[in-house]
Amino acid sequence: MSHLRQSDPQVAELIQQESRRQASVLRLIPSENYASPAVMEATGSVLTNKYSEGYPFRRYYQGQEFIDLIEDIALKRARELFGAEHANVQPYSGSPANMAVYLGLLKPHDRVLGMDLAAGGHLTHGAKVSFSGKFYEVRQYGLSRSTGLVDYEAARAMAREFQPKLIFTGASSYPRTIDFSIFRQIADEVGAYLVADISHISGLCISGDHPHPLPHADVVTTTTHKLLRGPRGGMILCRGELAPKIDKAVFPGLQGGPHNHVTAAIAVALGEAARPDFTEYCHQVVRNAQALAQGLTDQGCQLVTGGTDNHLVLIDATPLGHTGKSLAVALERAGIVANANKIPFDPRPAEEPSGVRLGTPALTTRGMREAQMAQVAAFIGQVARDAGNATVLETVRGQVAELCAGFPAPGVAV
Ligand SMILES: Cc1ncc(COP(=O)(O)O)c(C=O)c1O
């Protein structure tokens, strides 16, 4: 960062401090990861200087001979990796990708069925505070109170009664497998489009650790960061016949010029995700989440659904005498970074929810395995018991730093 240090020492110093933070803490937020140095190089490249409205070989600006080839590589890799007929890699992030699906397939005020935010769905799946809840007529399905699993039969009954034109499946905070085939049946019964948002689990769908949304879903959306380990971006995959609607919705419907530096980094990340070591990485993410779940249970933590099938674990912090927020704050003091989160049927408000959400993608990228997950669970148990004791938190912080030093974070210069 020599140029940056010279031109803007203040920002350079803060980036340096963030690098140190990312290297020295346990990053357990399930949507975060460490992108590879190759992905970072593409993201920081000269491609940021170029405008390219349109799609490969159909642009509104000249000078696209290399940009076209780069976006074409990203599209081909996306189609091959996910077995999709069509791909669009231009959405600026996950939320704009979902927004493009609404814009492409629906008219304002059409009916949408999506998973409730409080049950683990995403804002863009119809939450009242989001564009999706404001511009469309939405009903929300949730979880079974007895099992904590998606209540497919309630969703089916709701769909029959409400007759949505589009159904969203996928989640931000759901530790179990989603059955896309049941949602396909429900969508067929009412003649709705089925959209699977696999932002959190896209890697697991590639590696086979989670069932694939295709051919069940008409459209699949995903972020390209998170488990996929690319740059921050979004991607849409769909059946060939929907391609014109989706492409037109992204550009010119929602966006102008694509972020070419991100497109190149997406191509690089998809290339990395096609390699056998990425499949092994995803298997390890799940094994680590299960080891973390077991370790936390051994520490006396109560987990939503009792465990996990994927990359994340949701703790109910209240039996430990905490709120999700108070536990997340104490954990951060000890160098363990997670996020407070609602748990199913949470009586507490979103700003002060009952749960803490933990995921293993970033720690697994550092090379940590089951033995380290047991250590991490022990740290969390200790913090939960002694959150008010500054000396204990400081001691755990030291142990965390020691553990992190043994597992350098790829692409993070300190
Ligand atoms: C399921 C799901 N969809 C969409 C998004 C939105 O992605 P972004 O934050 O990139 O807009 C997220 C982000 O957390 C998510 O979890």
XYZ file of C-alpha atoms and ligand atoms in Angstrom:
430
model
C 0.000 0.000 0.000
C 2.957 2.363 -0.551
C 0.983 4.750 -2.806
C -1.972 4.843 -0.473
C 0.258 5.437 2.516
C 1.774 8.434 0.764
C -1.447 9.875 -0.629
C -3.765 9.240 2.294
C -1.959 8.041 5.416
C -5.106 8.268 7.512
C -7.085 5.782 5.408
C -3.981 3.618 4.871
C -3.466 3.356 8.629
C -7.090 2.349 9.218
C -6.870 -0.340 6.522
C -3.682 -1.594 8.162
C -5.437 -1.760 11.520
C -8.362 -3.631 9.958
C -5.859 -6.111 8.464
C -4.397 -6.680 11.918
C -7.876 -7.135 13.337
C -8.828 -9.670 10.654
C -5.617 -11.586 11.343
C -5.773 -11.599 15.122
C -9.429 -12.331 15.948
C -11.635 -15.384 15.420
C -14.058 -14.299 12.698
C -17.233 -16.290 13.219
C -19.775 -14.172 11.330
C -21.175 -16.813 8.921
C -21.374 -14.440 5.948
C -17.706 -13.439 6.161
C -14.616 -15.078 4.741
C -11.094 -14.377 3.481
C -10.938 -13.876 -0.298
C -7.782 -15.287 -1.878
C -4.851 -13.010 -2.809
C -5.725 -13.674 -6.486
C -9.298 -12.453 -5.947
C -7.966 -9.386 -4.100
C -5.556 -8.570 -6.955
C -8.332 -8.712 -9.549
C -10.568 -6.558 -7.319
C -7.829 -3.936 -7.017
C -7.014 -3.898 -10.745
C -7.236 -1.290 -13.532
C -10.586 -2.733 -14.579
C -12.151 -0.281 -12.136
C -11.280 2.444 -14.692
C -13.546 1.122 -17.447
C -17.212 1.738 -18.267
C -19.039 -1.158 -19.990
C -22.814 -0.683 -20.026
C -24.441 -3.638 -21.753
C -23.376 -7.280 -21.931
C -20.371 -9.017 -23.560
C -20.169 -8.251 -27.281
C -23.265 -5.990 -26.967
C -21.971 -2.804 -25.325
C -22.869 0.860 -25.462
C -19.253 2.022 -25.095
C -16.132 1.288 -27.164
C -12.924 -0.213 -25.857
C -14.335 -3.508 -24.601
C -12.058 -6.068 -26.239
C -10.652 -7.330 -22.944
C -13.624 -6.599 -20.697
C -15.880 -8.679 -22.963
C -13.558 -11.660 -22.698
C -13.316 -11.337 -18.901
C -17.094 -11.157 -18.365
C -17.550 -14.002 -20.821
C -15.157 -16.181 -18.773
C -17.078 -15.338 -15.580
C -20.403 -16.237 -17.223
C -19.118 -19.512 -18.652
C -17.608 -20.529 -15.308
C -20.836 -19.613 -13.476
C -22.980 -21.682 -15.856
C -20.641 -24.662 -15.660
C -20.118 -24.578 -11.903
C -23.834 -24.391 -11.104
C -25.126 -26.335 -14.133
C -27.276 -23.354 -15.129
C -28.553 -22.460 -18.575
C -27.983 -18.752 -18.068
C -25.944 -16.531 -15.745
C -25.710 -12.822 -15.000
C -22.726 -11.668 -12.932
C -23.412 -7.940 -12.983
C -25.571 -7.374 -9.848
C -23.633 -5.135 -7.478
C -24.413 -7.396 -4.528
C -26.925 -9.917 -3.169
C -29.738 -7.459 -2.512
C -29.569 -5.900 -5.999
C -29.560 -9.431 -7.467
C -32.806 -10.166 -5.645
C -34.220 -6.787 -6.612
C -33.534 -7.588 -10.273
C -35.523 -10.807 -9.952
C -38.561 -8.892 -8.639
C -38.185 -6.270 -11.350
C -37.743 -8.854 -14.095
C -40.508 -11.285 -13.189
C -43.167 -9.208 -11.428
C -45.201 -6.039 -11.687
C -45.442 -3.679 -8.686
C -47.907 -5.028 -6.081
C -47.788 -8.600 -7.400
C -47.984 -11.243 -4.688
C -44.859 -12.781 -3.171
C -44.386 -15.488 -0.560
C -41.072 -15.382 1.302
C -39.479 -16.579 4.513
C -39.968 -14.309 7.522
C -36.886 -12.346 8.596
C -37.504 -13.416 12.195
C -37.446 -17.064 11.090
C -34.086 -16.653 9.332
C -35.113 -15.237 5.928
C -33.462 -12.186 4.344
C -34.732 -8.596 4.248
C -35.187 -8.860 0.469
C -37.536 -11.826 0.836
C -40.433 -9.529 1.713
C -39.569 -7.783 4.996
C -41.706 -4.685 5.592
C -38.696 -2.371 5.909
C -37.278 -3.500 2.538
C -38.299 -2.498 -1.006
C -39.646 -6.046 -1.308
C -42.197 -5.502 1.454
C -43.078 -2.001 0.268
C -43.558 -2.524 -3.481
C -45.101 -6.015 -3.443
C -47.898 -7.715 -1.591
C -46.159 -10.164 0.696
C -47.032 -13.063 2.993
C -44.333 -14.719 5.019
C -43.900 -18.329 6.006
C -41.772 -19.464 8.935
C -40.734 -22.365 11.107
C -42.480 -25.085 13.011
C -42.584 -24.189 16.708
C -41.943 -27.784 17.740
C -38.968 -28.563 15.448
C -37.530 -25.169 14.486
C -37.499 -26.430 10.867
C -39.149 -24.740 7.868
C -42.888 -25.386 8.140
C -43.420 -26.607 4.569
C -47.079 -27.517 5.111
C -47.893 -24.086 6.522
C -46.089 -22.546 3.530
C -48.137 -24.761 1.198
C -51.415 -23.767 2.853
C -50.424 -20.102 2.700
C -49.535 -20.408 -0.989
C -52.851 -22.072 -1.813
C -54.783 -19.348 -0.089
C -52.663 -16.370 -1.187
C -51.825 -17.503 -4.768
C -48.425 -15.750 -5.009
C -46.797 -15.137 -8.358
C -43.335 -15.716 -6.909
C -42.001 -17.754 -3.982
C -38.638 -17.042 -2.363
C -36.746 -19.780 -0.577
C -33.322 -19.511 1.052
C -32.172 -17.964 4.300
C -29.593 -15.923 6.184
C -29.860 -17.650 9.498
C -31.095 -21.223 9.158
C -28.820 -24.038 10.351
C -30.584 -26.875 8.570
C -31.072 -28.232 5.039
C -33.710 -26.615 2.845
C -35.797 -28.972 0.710
C -36.016 -27.141 -2.623
C -38.088 -29.954 -4.150
C -40.995 -29.298 -1.769
C -40.959 -25.612 -2.687
C -41.012 -26.648 -6.364
C -44.168 -28.692 -5.722
C -45.762 -25.765 -3.895
C -44.820 -23.342 -6.684
C -46.249 -25.722 -9.300
C -49.501 -26.087 -7.362
C -50.113 -22.335 -7.517
C -48.329 -21.508 -10.777
C -45.631 -19.366 -9.134
C -41.995 -18.769 -10.027
C -39.620 -20.358 -7.534
C -36.528 -18.353 -6.595
C -33.805 -19.950 -4.461
C -31.485 -17.470 -2.754
C -28.420 -19.556 -1.919
C -26.212 -16.633 -0.834
C -25.200 -18.376 2.381
C -24.864 -21.917 1.070
C -23.745 -21.564 -2.568
C -20.443 -23.308 -1.837
C -22.253 -26.205 -0.163
C -24.546 -26.576 -3.194
C -21.445 -26.913 -5.416
C -19.695 -29.374 -3.099
C -22.790 -31.523 -2.547
C -22.979 -30.745 1.172
C -26.410 -29.186 0.556
C -28.913 -30.279 -2.126
C -28.651 -28.220 -5.308
C -31.464 -25.747 -6.066
C -31.403 -26.691 -9.764
C -33.435 -27.940 -11.533
C -36.097 -27.110 -8.908
C -35.800 -23.326 -8.925
C -36.611 -21.152 -11.932
C -34.097 -18.611 -10.714
C -31.163 -18.884 -8.305
C -29.544 -15.848 -6.714
C -26.375 -15.676 -4.680
C -23.837 -13.297 -3.298
C -20.338 -13.974 -4.576
C -18.650 -13.220 -1.240
C -19.566 -15.328 1.834
C -18.833 -19.069 1.461
C -18.064 -18.695 -2.270
C -14.999 -16.639 -1.237
C -15.181 -14.155 -4.100
C -15.340 -10.358 -4.099
C -18.459 -8.583 -2.813
C -20.967 -9.033 -5.608
C -24.099 -10.805 -6.748
C -25.020 -13.370 -9.353
C -28.230 -14.634 -10.918
C -28.654 -18.042 -12.567
C -31.799 -19.005 -14.426
C -33.492 -21.036 -17.092
C -32.685 -19.892 -20.627
C -36.185 -18.654 -21.366
C -36.062 -16.226 -18.420
C -32.686 -14.796 -19.456
C -33.991 -11.757 -21.379
C -36.215 -10.690 -18.461
C -33.431 -11.092 -15.898
C -30.752 -9.403 -18.001
C -33.005 -6.457 -18.821
C -33.892 -6.052 -15.157
C -30.210 -5.865 -14.116
C -29.284 -3.529 -16.986
C -30.856 -1.139 -17.877
C -33.580 -1.785 -15.266
C -31.569 -1.294 -12.102
C -27.952 -0.614 -12.830
C -25.654 1.229 -15.185
C -22.112 0.071 -15.826
C -21.007 -3.240 -14.324
C -18.115 -3.214 -11.859
C -15.558 -4.823 -14.169
C -12.914 -5.272 -11.459
C -15.483 -7.252 -9.461
C -16.519 -9.241 -12.549
C -12.881 -10.300 -13.030
C -12.585 -11.236 -9.361
C -15.816 -13.260 -9.633
C -14.274 -15.118 -12.595
C -11.199 -15.869 -10.481
C -13.278 -17.019 -7.504
C -15.423 -19.278 -9.710
C -12.222 -20.744 -11.169
C -11.007 -21.451 -7.634
C -14.381 -22.916 -6.639
C -14.191 -25.402 -9.532
C -11.057 -26.984 -8.062
C -11.144 -30.097 -5.858
C -9.617 -28.250 -2.909
C -12.694 -25.982 -2.768
C -14.953 -29.032 -2.514
C -12.777 -30.323 0.312
C -12.907 -26.852 1.915
C -16.722 -26.923 1.907
C -16.816 -30.425 3.404
C -14.516 -29.149 6.170
C -16.712 -26.068 6.746
C -19.604 -28.413 7.576
C -17.463 -30.774 9.692
C -16.163 -27.737 11.589
C -19.679 -26.354 12.148
C -20.739 -29.729 13.529
C -17.665 -29.895 15.766
C -18.366 -26.347 16.968
C -21.995 -27.290 17.658
C -20.892 -30.335 19.651
C -18.308 -28.302 21.576
C -20.843 -25.600 22.409
C -23.363 -28.193 23.563
C -20.664 -29.694 25.799
C -20.155 -26.182 27.220
C -23.836 -26.054 28.188
C -25.030 -23.869 25.289
C -28.511 -24.387 23.887
C -28.539 -24.464 20.080
C -31.500 -23.758 17.826
C -32.589 -27.147 16.341
C -29.900 -28.781 18.521
C -27.129 -28.542 15.908
C -26.431 -27.855 12.251
C -26.384 -29.350 8.747
C -24.501 -26.472 7.168
C -21.968 -23.764 7.995
C -23.750 -21.987 10.842
C -24.880 -22.442 14.404
C -27.412 -20.361 16.322
C -27.029 -20.154 20.128
C -29.898 -19.178 22.387
C -27.966 -16.941 24.780
C -30.803 -16.464 27.278
C -30.355 -19.721 29.273
C -26.737 -18.561 29.768
C -28.040 -15.396 31.434
C -27.288 -13.189 28.413
C -29.027 -11.495 25.553
C -27.551 -12.144 22.129
C -26.130 -8.624 22.165
C -24.522 -8.855 25.606
C -22.885 -12.165 24.692
C -21.683 -10.879 21.284
C -20.172 -7.799 22.995
C -18.393 -9.925 25.622
C -17.128 -12.285 22.905
C -15.713 -9.374 20.932
C -13.804 -8.203 24.022
C -12.216 -11.652 24.030
C -11.323 -11.494 20.302
C -14.240 -13.622 19.078
C -16.392 -11.798 16.526
C -19.951 -13.013 15.964
C -23.314 -11.321 15.544
C -26.371 -11.050 17.735
C -29.349 -12.572 15.952
C -32.989 -13.346 16.468
C -33.821 -16.946 17.293
C -37.078 -18.564 16.109
C -40.142 -17.145 17.939
C -37.845 -14.700 19.694
C -39.782 -12.618 22.242
C -36.979 -10.040 22.238
C -36.623 -7.108 19.779
C -34.217 -7.158 16.798
C -31.845 -4.626 18.463
C -31.495 -6.825 21.543
C -32.302 -10.356 20.311
C -31.860 -13.649 22.158
C -29.386 -15.384 19.891
C -25.834 -15.326 18.604
C -25.081 -16.560 15.080
C -21.740 -18.259 14.460
C -20.305 -19.719 11.256
C -17.162 -21.570 10.231
C -16.319 -20.383 6.660
C -13.574 -17.906 7.652
C -11.897 -20.100 10.282
C -11.909 -23.023 7.850
C -10.214 -20.853 5.195
C -7.458 -20.277 7.763
C -6.993 -24.056 7.944
C -8.642 -24.670 11.315
C -10.218 -28.078 11.844
C -12.289 -29.967 14.412
C -9.652 -29.770 17.172
C -9.569 -25.978 16.921
C -13.395 -25.837 16.916
C -13.370 -27.590 20.297
C -10.955 -24.904 21.526
C -13.144 -22.123 20.107
C -16.216 -23.631 21.801
C -14.329 -23.740 25.096
C -13.385 -20.042 24.706
C -17.036 -19.169 24.053
C -18.202 -21.192 27.065
C -15.653 -19.435 29.254
C -16.704 -15.969 28.035
C -20.392 -16.802 28.543
C -19.717 -17.833 32.133
C -17.328 -14.987 33.018
C -18.503 -12.126 30.795
C -18.246 -9.631 33.651
C -14.654 -10.544 34.510
C -12.233 -8.331 32.551
C -9.228 -10.482 33.501
C -10.850 -13.630 32.082
C -11.774 -11.814 28.853
C -8.204 -10.534 28.527
C -6.802 -14.030 29.116
C -9.098 -15.533 26.478
C -8.130 -12.738 24.089
C -4.487 -13.730 24.484
C -5.312 -17.393 23.840
C -7.327 -16.404 20.774
C -4.398 -14.376 19.401
C -2.090 -17.342 19.974
C -4.476 -19.682 18.141
C -4.840 -17.212 15.254
C -1.069 -16.822 14.938
C -0.835 -20.531 14.148
C -3.320 -20.193 11.266
C -2.364 -17.192 9.100
C -5.246 -15.608 7.210
C -4.745 -15.834 3.423
C -4.364 -12.483 1.700
C -4.135 -10.503 4.930
C -0.827 -8.672 5.210
C 0.173 -7.662 8.739
C -29.828 -14.974 1.977
C -29.253 -13.632 1.648
N -29.663 -13.016 0.533
C -29.192 -11.806 0.185
C -28.269 -11.157 0.962
C -27.854 -9.762 0.583
O -26.564 -9.633 0.215
P -25.834 -8.204 0.252
O -25.543 -7.921 1.669
O -24.634 -8.468 -0.599
O -26.771 -7.213 -0.379
C -27.796 -11.761 2.122
C -26.808 -11.067 2.971
O -26.562 -11.292 4.079
C -28.324 -13.038 2.485
O -27.958 -13.635 3.617
